[in-house]
Amino acid sequence: MAEATIWSVGGYAPPHIITNTMLSEKMDTSDEWIRTRTGIRERRTGGPDETTATVSVEAGRAALEARGVSAEDLDWVFVCTDTPEMWSPATACFVQDMLGAKRASAIDLTGGCAGFLQTLQMLSPLAQSGKKLLVIGTELLTHAMNWSDRATAVLFGDGSGAFLMGPSDAGFDGIRVGHGLSRSDGSQTGILGKPYGGTRFPITPELVAQGQLHTIRMEGQKVFKHAVTMMSDIGRRVLEEAHLGLAQIDWVVPHQANQRIIDAVAHQVGIASDRVFSHVAHYANTGSASIGLALADMLEQSLIAPGQHLLSVAFGAGFSWASQLFYVDAVPPSKFLHAGSPA
Ligand code: ACO
């Protein structure tokens, strides 16, 4: 039976850079505080004409061009995001039109920082069955920040990562999507999210006057504790169920939340830090875009080689968390569009 395979990878990091020093000029923070607590040095932000759809198109088109597949050949376009173009219609519909994916069905999925891995797990059977999918994770999280809340505003950035996927028997080798698991605990919805502006709390002038904005709110220490525990636990469980040892894992590709979380997960899982990919210093936490962007960067840096096994782990709002194994049959073509030097 065919297996779901990543045929190519696209990444897009918007060209505008916000450094820690720039943030310290508009809020009570410092480069030193941000670097020591999070490892983040800078983050990207979309320009005034960039929206979730246009940024998604950049990464999606990069993946298609890298493999030389036409958008007209796509069966599905998925956009995974917590910062959509509009409430409705789905961002994926804008992307489908802009790309010219005339035959494709288009839909969004929202799952916080674990959403991209959850999405891959859900739609892999479609790729196995012979469909051609463009799976894009995108966030413009700088649009969802409360710039007077220094505890969250310094953590996030914008970007997009895209996988062109299909079956393993269609003539394109790449990265096979292996065993994966995901879980949610909806009793924790109050700890991290963007609660205002939806149907439970429609945004009103009164709420805005009380400082209840449609921006991200977070209890940082609780998120930290749960993120480390859940990502370590589910990563170990996936390895056990796939009968793989840590020695057989060449790279852990974690959700790029912050360096302290990444280091703590590596420590708990028991894997050396030089086998854990991180570029959080340069791109910060890009939510649903994080794993795709990380893979695009790893491919650009030639860190991926045939025969490697990758273990990805992610955690985010919900809470939801996920882990996914990837097997590199061949290095897929990729295109990472970014200004400046990667980490
Ligand atoms: N600059 C300067 N001081 C700050 C800042 C800032 N940007 N933010 C908070 N502080 C202050 C606080 O006000 C507090 O001051 P006080 O002691 O006078 O009250 C002090 O720093 C310590 O605050 P804490 O919240 O205890 O700091 P902590 O060590 O927990 O670090 C952080 C905060 C970095 C947010 C940490 O809790 C964390 O990493 N949490 C995980 C958050 C995360 O990554 N979320 C992303 C979404 S989920 C995911 O992707 C996994």
mmCIF file of C-alpha atoms and ligand atoms in Angstrom:
data_model
loop_
_atom_site.group_PDB
_atom_site.id
_atom_site.type_symbol
_atom_site.label_atom_id
_atom_site.label_comp_id
_atom_site.label_asym_id
_atom_site.label_seq_id
_atom_site.Cartn_x
_atom_site.Cartn_y
_atom_site.Cartn_z
ATOM 1 C CA MET A 1 0.000 0.000 0.000
ATOM 2 C CA ALA A 2 1.232 3.515 -0.819
ATOM 3 C CA GLU A 3 2.300 5.743 2.053
ATOM 4 C CA ALA A 4 1.770 9.490 2.495
ATOM 5 C CA THR A 5 4.904 11.277 1.307
ATOM 6 C CA ILE A 6 6.149 14.866 1.413
ATOM 7 C CA TRP A 7 7.203 15.486 -2.199
ATOM 8 C CA SER A 8 8.559 18.997 -1.627
ATOM 9 C CA VAL A 9 8.761 21.734 0.990
ATOM 10 C CA GLY A 10 8.264 25.500 0.758
ATOM 11 C CA GLY A 11 8.960 28.133 3.387
ATOM 12 C CA TYR A 12 8.371 31.865 3.574
ATOM 13 C CA ALA A 13 9.655 34.213 6.261
ATOM 14 C CA PRO A 14 8.458 37.797 5.670
ATOM 15 C CA PRO A 15 11.319 40.241 5.090
ATOM 16 C CA HIS A 16 10.621 42.683 7.929
ATOM 17 C CA ILE A 17 12.644 41.930 11.061
ATOM 18 C CA ILE A 18 11.706 43.041 14.588
ATOM 19 C CA THR A 19 14.707 42.742 16.893
ATOM 20 C CA ASN A 20 14.516 42.543 20.693
ATOM 21 C CA THR A 21 16.071 45.996 20.851
ATOM 22 C CA MET A 22 13.277 47.374 18.652
ATOM 23 C CA LEU A 23 10.728 45.861 21.078
ATOM 24 C CA SER A 24 12.535 47.371 24.060
ATOM 25 C CA GLU A 25 11.958 50.789 22.479
ATOM 26 C CA LYS A 26 8.166 50.339 22.623
ATOM 27 C CA MET A 27 7.662 48.312 25.818
ATOM 28 C CA ASP A 28 9.344 47.691 29.173
ATOM 29 C CA THR A 29 11.600 44.816 28.161
ATOM 30 C CA SER A 30 15.192 44.213 27.158
ATOM 31 C CA ASP A 31 17.207 42.148 24.711
ATOM 32 C CA GLU A 32 18.880 40.450 27.680
ATOM 33 C CA TRP A 33 15.538 39.425 29.317
ATOM 34 C CA ILE A 34 14.102 38.047 26.090
ATOM 35 C CA ARG A 35 17.270 36.162 25.111
ATOM 36 C CA THR A 36 17.834 34.555 28.499
ATOM 37 C CA ARG A 37 14.162 33.571 29.037
ATOM 38 C CA THR A 38 13.348 32.471 25.484
ATOM 39 C CA GLY A 39 16.466 32.324 23.268
ATOM 40 C CA ILE A 40 14.668 34.607 20.803
ATOM 41 C CA ARG A 41 16.730 37.382 19.188
ATOM 42 C CA GLU A 42 14.396 38.516 16.428
ATOM 43 C CA ARG A 43 11.121 37.676 14.702
ATOM 44 C CA ARG A 44 9.605 38.355 11.288
ATOM 45 C CA THR A 45 6.531 40.408 10.497
ATOM 46 C CA GLY A 46 4.505 40.661 7.302
ATOM 47 C CA GLY A 47 4.476 43.959 5.411
ATOM 48 C CA PRO A 48 1.375 46.184 5.143
ATOM 49 C CA ASP A 49 0.182 44.410 1.986
ATOM 50 C CA GLU A 50 0.744 40.911 3.346
ATOM 51 C CA THR A 51 -2.134 38.840 4.686
ATOM 52 C CA THR A 52 -2.451 35.223 5.785
ATOM 53 C CA ALA A 53 -3.515 34.256 2.261
ATOM 54 C CA THR A 54 -0.669 36.046 0.448
ATOM 55 C CA VAL A 55 1.922 34.677 2.854
ATOM 56 C CA SER A 56 0.441 31.163 2.417
ATOM 57 C CA VAL A 57 0.646 31.562 -1.361
ATOM 58 C CA GLU A 58 4.377 32.393 -1.109
ATOM 59 C CA ALA A 59 5.142 29.167 0.782
ATOM 60 C CA GLY A 60 2.669 27.061 -1.212
ATOM 61 C CA ARG A 61 4.010 28.276 -4.551
ATOM 62 C CA ALA A 62 7.588 27.681 -3.352
ATOM 63 C CA ALA A 63 6.696 24.019 -2.614
ATOM 64 C CA LEU A 64 4.971 23.564 -5.992
ATOM 65 C CA GLU A 65 7.808 25.204 -7.947
ATOM 66 C CA ALA A 66 10.450 23.202 -6.076
ATOM 67 C CA ARG A 67 8.864 19.974 -7.392
ATOM 68 C CA GLY A 68 7.674 21.380 -10.714
ATOM 69 C CA VAL A 69 4.048 20.436 -10.045
ATOM 70 C CA SER A 70 1.292 22.697 -11.373
ATOM 71 C CA ALA A 71 -1.332 24.102 -8.983
ATOM 72 C CA GLU A 72 -3.927 22.807 -11.453
ATOM 73 C CA ASP A 73 -2.929 19.250 -10.538
ATOM 74 C CA LEU A 74 -3.836 19.683 -6.847
ATOM 75 C CA ASP A 75 -6.832 17.847 -5.370
ATOM 76 C CA TRP A 76 -6.797 19.655 -2.008
ATOM 77 C CA VAL A 77 -5.471 22.876 -0.492
ATOM 78 C CA PHE A 78 -5.335 22.963 3.319
ATOM 79 C CA VAL A 79 -4.393 25.998 5.367
ATOM 80 C CA CYS A 80 -3.704 25.411 9.026
ATOM 81 C CA THR A 81 -3.858 28.715 10.928
ATOM 82 C CA ASP A 82 -5.083 30.503 14.034
ATOM 83 C CA THR A 83 -4.818 33.894 12.304
ATOM 84 C CA PRO A 84 -7.135 33.518 9.305
ATOM 85 C CA GLU A 85 -7.670 35.935 6.452
ATOM 86 C CA MET A 86 -11.288 36.416 7.590
ATOM 87 C CA TRP A 87 -13.799 34.638 9.815
ATOM 88 C CA SER A 88 -15.303 33.302 6.626
ATOM 89 C CA PRO A 89 -14.650 32.132 3.952
ATOM 90 C CA ALA A 90 -11.725 29.841 4.638
ATOM 91 C CA THR A 91 -8.247 31.269 4.000
ATOM 92 C CA ALA A 92 -7.590 28.162 1.875
ATOM 93 C CA CYS A 93 -10.233 29.364 -0.627
ATOM 94 C CA PHE A 94 -8.327 32.621 -1.172
ATOM 95 C CA VAL A 95 -5.121 30.619 -1.554
ATOM 96 C CA GLN A 96 -6.726 28.157 -3.975
ATOM 97 C CA ASP A 97 -7.819 31.065 -6.184
ATOM 98 C CA MET A 98 -4.502 32.939 -6.013
ATOM 99 C CA LEU A 99 -2.539 29.788 -6.876
ATOM 100 C CA GLY A 100 -4.908 28.816 -9.682
ATOM 101 C CA ALA A 101 -5.622 25.401 -8.142
ATOM 102 C CA LYS A 102 -8.822 25.160 -10.188
ATOM 103 C CA ARG A 103 -9.620 21.484 -9.513
ATOM 104 C CA ALA A 104 -8.885 21.596 -5.770
ATOM 105 C CA SER A 105 -11.141 21.565 -2.742
ATOM 106 C CA ALA A 106 -9.970 24.048 -0.092
ATOM 107 C CA ILE A 107 -10.480 24.141 3.668
ATOM 108 C CA ASP A 108 -8.867 25.549 6.842
ATOM 109 C CA LEU A 109 -7.945 23.795 10.071
ATOM 110 C CA THR A 110 -7.330 25.536 13.388
ATOM 111 C CA GLY A 111 -5.379 23.727 16.082
ATOM 112 C CA GLY A 112 -2.899 26.103 17.706
ATOM 113 C CA CYS A 113 0.783 25.263 17.631
ATOM 114 C CA ALA A 114 0.097 21.490 17.418
ATOM 115 C CA GLY A 115 -2.386 22.002 14.576
ATOM 116 C CA PHE A 116 0.038 21.381 11.718
ATOM 117 C CA LEU A 117 1.027 17.921 12.983
ATOM 118 C CA GLN A 118 -2.613 17.096 13.801
ATOM 119 C CA THR A 119 -3.519 18.136 10.249
ATOM 120 C CA LEU A 120 -0.822 15.891 8.734
ATOM 121 C CA GLN A 121 -2.114 12.943 10.758
ATOM 122 C CA MET A 122 -5.686 13.567 9.669
ATOM 123 C CA LEU A 123 -5.056 13.940 5.965
ATOM 124 C CA SER A 124 -2.287 11.394 5.378
ATOM 125 C CA PRO A 125 -4.904 8.801 4.302
ATOM 126 C CA LEU A 126 -5.895 11.173 1.471
ATOM 127 C CA ALA A 127 -2.300 11.241 0.216
ATOM 128 C CA GLN A 128 -2.097 7.441 0.593
ATOM 129 C CA SER A 129 -5.199 7.092 -1.555
ATOM 130 C CA GLY A 130 -3.523 8.955 -4.431
ATOM 131 C CA LYS A 131 -4.615 12.574 -3.884
ATOM 132 C CA LYS A 132 -2.219 15.485 -4.358
ATOM 133 C CA LEU A 133 -2.342 17.835 -1.381
ATOM 134 C CA LEU A 134 -0.853 21.212 -0.590
ATOM 135 C CA VAL A 135 -0.692 21.550 3.196
ATOM 136 C CA ILE A 136 0.221 25.033 4.389
ATOM 137 C CA GLY A 137 0.769 26.176 7.971
ATOM 138 C CA THR A 138 0.667 29.960 8.270
ATOM 139 C CA GLU A 139 0.507 32.534 11.038
ATOM 140 C CA LEU A 140 0.575 36.295 11.115
ATOM 141 C CA LEU A 141 0.768 36.239 14.896
ATOM 142 C CA THR A 142 2.105 39.786 15.083
ATOM 143 C CA HIS A 143 -1.489 40.769 14.107
ATOM 144 C CA ALA A 144 -2.788 38.962 17.208
ATOM 145 C CA MET A 145 -0.485 40.555 19.780
ATOM 146 C CA ASN A 146 -1.423 42.878 22.590
ATOM 147 C CA TRP A 147 1.617 45.137 22.309
ATOM 148 C CA SER A 148 1.121 46.342 25.879
ATOM 149 C CA ASP A 149 1.480 42.779 27.249
ATOM 150 C CA ARG A 150 5.242 42.275 27.322
ATOM 151 C CA ALA A 151 4.900 38.699 28.589
ATOM 152 C CA THR A 152 3.396 37.493 25.278
ATOM 153 C CA ALA A 153 4.296 40.165 22.699
ATOM 154 C CA VAL A 154 7.965 39.168 22.633
ATOM 155 C CA LEU A 155 7.346 35.468 21.887
ATOM 156 C CA PHE A 156 5.707 35.272 18.480
ATOM 157 C CA GLY A 157 6.447 35.905 14.803
ATOM 158 C CA ASP A 158 5.007 35.524 11.303
ATOM 159 C CA GLY A 159 5.736 32.925 8.642
ATOM 160 C CA SER A 160 4.494 30.075 6.519
ATOM 161 C CA GLY A 161 5.600 26.515 5.761
ATOM 162 C CA ALA A 162 4.132 24.259 3.066
ATOM 163 C CA PHE A 163 4.305 20.569 2.172
ATOM 164 C CA LEU A 164 3.312 19.226 -1.246
ATOM 165 C CA MET A 165 2.141 15.689 -0.497
ATOM 166 C CA GLY A 166 0.971 12.622 -2.325
ATOM 167 C CA PRO A 167 1.341 8.843 -2.416
ATOM 168 C CA SER A 168 4.746 7.125 -2.257
ATOM 169 C CA ASP A 169 4.131 5.216 -5.511
ATOM 170 C CA ALA A 170 3.610 8.188 -7.877
ATOM 171 C CA GLY A 171 7.245 8.599 -8.937
ATOM 172 C CA PHE A 172 8.274 11.338 -6.472
ATOM 173 C CA ASP A 173 10.477 10.202 -3.573
ATOM 174 C CA GLY A 174 10.659 12.347 -0.478
ATOM 175 C CA ILE A 175 9.915 12.193 3.245
ATOM 176 C CA ARG A 176 7.417 9.502 4.253
ATOM 177 C CA VAL A 177 4.943 10.370 7.009
ATOM 178 C CA GLY A 178 5.280 7.566 9.581
ATOM 179 C CA HIS A 179 3.600 6.786 12.883
ATOM 180 C CA GLY A 180 2.064 9.714 14.742
ATOM 181 C CA LEU A 181 -0.135 10.464 17.738
ATOM 182 C CA SER A 182 -2.001 13.514 18.954
ATOM 183 C CA ARG A 183 -4.069 14.354 22.020
ATOM 184 C CA SER A 184 -6.131 17.249 23.382
ATOM 185 C CA ASP A 185 -7.271 18.372 26.829
ATOM 186 C CA GLY A 186 -10.098 20.849 26.309
ATOM 187 C CA SER A 187 -10.358 21.512 30.048
ATOM 188 C CA GLN A 188 -7.315 23.805 29.601
ATOM 189 C CA THR A 189 -8.808 26.191 27.029
ATOM 190 C CA GLY A 190 -8.544 29.159 29.437
ATOM 191 C CA ILE A 191 -4.752 29.108 29.775
ATOM 192 C CA LEU A 192 -3.687 30.058 26.265
ATOM 193 C CA GLY A 193 -5.694 31.531 23.417
ATOM 194 C CA LYS A 194 -7.398 34.479 21.800
ATOM 195 C CA PRO A 195 -10.730 34.401 23.684
ATOM 196 C CA TYR A 196 -12.319 37.671 22.575
ATOM 197 C CA GLY A 197 -13.880 38.363 19.185
ATOM 198 C CA GLY A 198 -15.624 35.006 18.758
ATOM 199 C CA THR A 199 -19.221 34.002 19.510
ATOM 200 C CA ARG A 200 -18.642 33.482 23.258
ATOM 201 C CA PHE A 201 -17.213 36.961 23.745
ATOM 202 C CA PRO A 202 -18.090 39.145 20.736
ATOM 203 C CA ILE A 203 -15.821 42.156 20.790
ATOM 204 C CA THR A 204 -17.629 45.297 21.969
ATOM 205 C CA PRO A 205 -16.481 48.860 22.770
ATOM 206 C CA GLU A 206 -17.064 48.018 26.476
ATOM 207 C CA LEU A 207 -14.745 44.996 26.341
ATOM 208 C CA VAL A 208 -12.096 46.992 24.498
ATOM 209 C CA ALA A 209 -12.374 49.738 27.157
ATOM 210 C CA GLN A 210 -11.717 47.044 29.795
ATOM 211 C CA GLY A 211 -8.582 46.000 27.905
ATOM 212 C CA GLN A 212 -10.176 42.734 26.695
ATOM 213 C CA LEU A 213 -8.821 42.756 23.160
ATOM 214 C CA HIS A 214 -8.989 40.141 20.445
ATOM 215 C CA THR A 215 -5.329 39.346 21.118
ATOM 216 C CA ILE A 216 -3.418 36.401 22.573
ATOM 217 C CA ARG A 217 -3.532 35.839 26.345
ATOM 218 C CA MET A 218 -1.416 33.306 28.116
ATOM 219 C CA GLU A 219 -0.449 32.023 31.550
ATOM 220 C CA GLY A 220 3.209 31.549 30.647
ATOM 221 C CA GLN A 221 4.411 29.312 33.462
ATOM 222 C CA LYS A 222 1.493 26.864 33.134
ATOM 223 C CA VAL A 223 2.055 26.691 29.379
ATOM 224 C CA PHE A 224 5.751 26.048 29.947
ATOM 225 C CA LYS A 225 5.149 23.158 32.369
ATOM 226 C CA HIS A 226 2.484 21.453 30.269
ATOM 227 C CA ALA A 227 4.416 21.970 27.004
ATOM 228 C CA VAL A 228 7.539 20.238 28.321
ATOM 229 C CA THR A 229 5.665 17.350 29.942
ATOM 230 C CA MET A 230 3.264 16.655 27.067
ATOM 231 C CA MET A 231 5.793 16.972 24.217
ATOM 232 C CA SER A 232 8.304 14.708 26.016
ATOM 233 C CA ASP A 233 5.609 12.164 26.867
ATOM 234 C CA ILE A 234 4.030 11.929 23.429
ATOM 235 C CA GLY A 235 7.432 11.850 21.676
ATOM 236 C CA ARG A 236 8.509 8.902 23.826
ATOM 237 C CA ARG A 237 5.178 7.164 23.230
ATOM 238 C CA VAL A 238 5.440 7.469 19.439
ATOM 239 C CA LEU A 239 8.950 5.986 19.536
ATOM 240 C CA GLU A 240 7.770 3.086 21.717
ATOM 241 C CA GLU A 241 4.800 2.333 19.475
ATOM 242 C CA ALA A 242 7.016 2.455 16.363
ATOM 243 C CA HIS A 243 9.605 0.189 18.100
ATOM 244 C CA LEU A 244 12.340 2.756 17.591
ATOM 245 C CA GLY A 245 15.061 3.776 20.047
ATOM 246 C CA LEU A 246 16.507 7.253 20.445
ATOM 247 C CA ALA A 247 19.684 6.043 18.727
ATOM 248 C CA GLN A 248 17.657 5.620 15.535
ATOM 249 C CA ILE A 249 16.484 9.240 15.544
ATOM 250 C CA ASP A 250 18.742 11.585 13.607
ATOM 251 C CA TRP A 251 16.845 14.774 14.338
ATOM 252 C CA VAL A 252 14.162 15.931 16.722
ATOM 253 C CA VAL A 253 12.239 18.726 14.986
ATOM 254 C CA PRO A 254 10.288 20.408 17.783
ATOM 255 C CA HIS A 255 7.680 23.141 17.546
ATOM 256 C CA GLN A 256 9.784 26.290 17.853
ATOM 257 C CA ALA A 257 8.131 27.661 21.005
ATOM 258 C CA ASN A 258 11.158 28.962 22.824
ATOM 259 C CA GLN A 259 14.669 27.679 23.500
ATOM 260 C CA ARG A 260 14.077 26.860 27.161
ATOM 261 C CA ILE A 261 11.105 24.652 26.255
ATOM 262 C CA ILE A 262 13.117 22.999 23.442
ATOM 263 C CA ASP A 263 16.082 22.360 25.801
ATOM 264 C CA ALA A 264 13.833 20.973 28.541
ATOM 265 C CA VAL A 265 12.109 18.589 26.097
ATOM 266 C CA ALA A 266 15.511 17.390 24.790
ATOM 267 C CA HIS A 267 16.640 16.806 28.379
ATOM 268 C CA GLN A 268 13.479 14.889 29.362
ATOM 269 C CA VAL A 269 13.485 12.771 26.209
ATOM 270 C CA GLY A 270 17.224 12.153 26.699
ATOM 271 C CA ILE A 271 18.506 13.301 23.316
ATOM 272 C CA ALA A 272 21.659 15.374 22.785
ATOM 273 C CA SER A 273 20.977 19.010 21.957
ATOM 274 C CA ASP A 274 23.015 18.787 18.726
ATOM 275 C CA ARG A 275 20.336 16.445 17.355
ATOM 276 C CA VAL A 276 17.519 18.896 18.146
ATOM 277 C CA PHE A 277 16.854 21.500 15.467
ATOM 278 C CA SER A 278 16.240 25.063 16.567
ATOM 279 C CA HIS A 279 16.052 28.358 14.708
ATOM 280 C CA VAL A 280 13.784 30.015 17.255
ATOM 281 C CA ALA A 281 16.444 32.706 17.783
ATOM 282 C CA HIS A 282 15.631 34.150 14.349
ATOM 283 C CA TYR A 283 11.960 33.377 13.732
ATOM 284 C CA ALA A 284 10.427 33.078 17.269
ATOM 285 C CA ASN A 285 7.198 31.090 17.718
ATOM 286 C CA THR A 286 5.318 30.948 14.412
ATOM 287 C CA GLY A 287 2.509 28.656 15.631
ATOM 288 C CA SER A 288 1.096 26.471 12.853
ATOM 289 C CA ALA A 289 3.930 27.545 10.524
ATOM 290 C CA SER A 290 6.671 26.422 12.878
ATOM 291 C CA ILE A 291 7.286 22.785 11.809
ATOM 292 C CA GLY A 292 7.072 23.494 8.047
ATOM 293 C CA LEU A 293 9.361 26.499 8.368
ATOM 294 C CA ALA A 294 11.841 24.442 10.418
ATOM 295 C CA LEU A 295 11.927 21.693 7.779
ATOM 296 C CA ALA A 296 12.367 24.244 4.958
ATOM 297 C CA ASP A 297 15.330 25.727 6.841
ATOM 298 C CA MET A 298 16.843 22.296 7.617
ATOM 299 C CA LEU A 299 16.630 21.380 3.932
ATOM 300 C CA GLU A 300 18.222 24.673 2.920
ATOM 301 C CA GLN A 301 21.042 24.035 5.396
ATOM 302 C CA SER A 302 21.499 20.487 3.960
ATOM 303 C CA LEU A 303 20.852 18.916 7.372
ATOM 304 C CA ILE A 304 18.512 16.281 5.921
ATOM 305 C CA ALA A 305 19.949 13.155 4.269
ATOM 306 C CA PRO A 306 18.460 9.938 2.841
ATOM 307 C CA GLY A 307 17.879 7.232 5.436
ATOM 308 C CA GLN A 308 17.364 9.652 8.322
ATOM 309 C CA HIS A 309 14.536 9.355 10.839
ATOM 310 C CA LEU A 310 13.003 12.567 12.172
ATOM 311 C CA LEU A 311 10.802 12.914 15.257
ATOM 312 C CA SER A 312 8.629 15.989 15.495
ATOM 313 C CA VAL A 313 6.809 17.164 18.644
ATOM 314 C CA ALA A 314 4.430 20.088 19.115
ATOM 315 C CA PHE A 315 2.230 21.611 21.812
ATOM 316 C CA GLY A 316 -0.188 24.508 21.839
ATOM 317 C CA ALA A 317 -3.539 26.072 22.665
ATOM 318 C CA GLY A 318 -6.402 23.749 23.556
ATOM 319 C CA PHE A 319 -4.293 22.246 24.977
ATOM 320 C CA SER A 320 -3.404 20.007 22.047
ATOM 321 C CA TRP A 321 -0.133 18.180 21.507
ATOM 322 C CA ALA A 322 1.220 15.826 18.872
ATOM 323 C CA SER A 323 4.213 13.834 17.755
ATOM 324 C CA GLN A 324 5.071 12.547 14.305
ATOM 325 C CA LEU A 325 7.774 10.332 12.796
ATOM 326 C CA PHE A 326 9.166 11.100 9.333
ATOM 327 C CA TYR A 327 11.344 8.758 7.263
ATOM 328 C CA VAL A 328 13.641 10.359 4.678
ATOM 329 C CA ASP A 329 13.611 8.117 1.585
ATOM 330 C CA ALA A 330 15.131 10.915 -0.500
ATOM 331 C CA VAL A 331 15.853 14.585 0.129
ATOM 332 C CA PRO A 332 12.814 16.404 -1.269
ATOM 333 C CA PRO A 333 13.353 19.567 -3.329
ATOM 334 C CA SER A 334 12.653 22.692 -1.325
ATOM 335 C CA LYS A 335 12.606 26.467 -1.508
ATOM 336 C CA PHE A 336 12.927 28.691 1.569
ATOM 337 C CA LEU A 337 12.195 32.347 0.812
ATOM 338 C CA HIS A 338 13.695 34.630 3.420
ATOM 339 C CA ALA A 339 15.781 37.751 3.723
ATOM 340 C CA GLY A 340 19.012 37.672 5.729
ATOM 341 C CA SER A 341 20.863 34.692 7.148
ATOM 342 C CA PRO A 342 19.150 31.687 8.688
ATOM 343 C CA ALA A 343 20.187 30.535 12.182
HETATM 344 N N1 ACO B 1 10.490 41.701 29.582
HETATM 345 C C1 ACO B 1 10.864 41.957 30.834
HETATM 346 N N2 ACO B 1 10.236 41.426 31.911
HETATM 347 C C2 ACO B 1 9.199 40.596 31.670
HETATM 348 C C3 ACO B 1 8.759 40.303 30.377
HETATM 349 C C4 ACO B 1 9.447 40.887 29.308
HETATM 350 N N3 ACO B 1 9.128 40.650 28.014
HETATM 351 N N4 ACO B 1 7.708 39.451 30.469
HETATM 352 C C5 ACO B 1 7.494 39.232 31.776
HETATM 353 N N5 ACO B 1 8.398 39.927 32.499
HETATM 354 C C6 ACO B 1 8.531 39.990 33.947
HETATM 355 C C7 ACO B 1 7.254 39.667 34.683
HETATM 356 O O1 ACO B 1 6.406 40.769 34.751
HETATM 357 C C8 ACO B 1 7.794 39.239 36.029
HETATM 358 O O2 ACO B 1 8.083 40.399 36.757
HETATM 359 P P1 ACO B 1 7.792 40.464 38.338
HETATM 360 O O3 ACO B 1 8.644 39.393 38.939
HETATM 361 O O4 ACO B 1 8.205 41.842 38.706
HETATM 362 O O5 ACO B 1 6.326 40.183 38.485
HETATM 363 C C9 ACO B 1 9.125 38.567 35.685
HETATM 364 O O6 ACO B 1 9.471 39.000 34.356
HETATM 365 C C10 ACO B 1 9.052 37.058 35.693
HETATM 366 O O7 ACO B 1 7.893 36.680 34.974
HETATM 367 P P2 ACO B 1 7.540 35.188 34.777
HETATM 368 O O8 ACO B 1 6.261 35.067 34.032
HETATM 369 O O9 ACO B 1 7.689 34.450 36.085
HETATM 370 O O10 ACO B 1 8.747 34.728 33.843
HETATM 371 P P3 ACO B 1 9.099 33.291 33.379
HETATM 372 O O11 ACO B 1 10.429 32.944 33.855
HETATM 373 O O12 ACO B 1 7.988 32.323 33.614
HETATM 374 O O13 ACO B 1 9.211 33.500 31.807
HETATM 375 C C11 ACO B 1 7.927 33.108 29.816
HETATM 376 C C12 ACO B 1 8.076 33.926 31.080
HETATM 377 C C13 ACO B 1 9.170 33.313 28.958
HETATM 378 C C14 ACO B 1 6.698 33.574 29.068
HETATM 379 C C15 ACO B 1 7.814 31.601 30.218
HETATM 380 O O14 ACO B 1 6.811 31.424 31.165
HETATM 381 C C16 ACO B 1 7.555 30.727 29.034
HETATM 382 O O15 ACO B 1 8.444 30.481 28.244
HETATM 383 N N6 ACO B 1 6.324 30.191 28.911
HETATM 384 C C17 ACO B 1 5.923 29.428 27.752
HETATM 385 C C18 ACO B 1 5.255 30.371 26.841
HETATM 386 C C19 ACO B 1 5.208 29.968 25.399
HETATM 387 O O16 ACO B 1 6.197 29.579 24.798
HETATM 388 N N7 ACO B 1 4.056 30.125 24.831
HETATM 389 C C20 ACO B 1 3.904 29.959 23.430
HETATM 390 C C21 ACO B 1 2.603 29.382 23.058
HETATM 391 S S1 ACO B 1 2.460 27.684 23.474
HETATM 392 C C22 ACO B 1 3.694 26.941 22.760
HETATM 393 O O17 ACO B 1 4.085 27.286 21.698
HETATM 394 C C23 ACO B 1 4.315 25.824 23.489
#
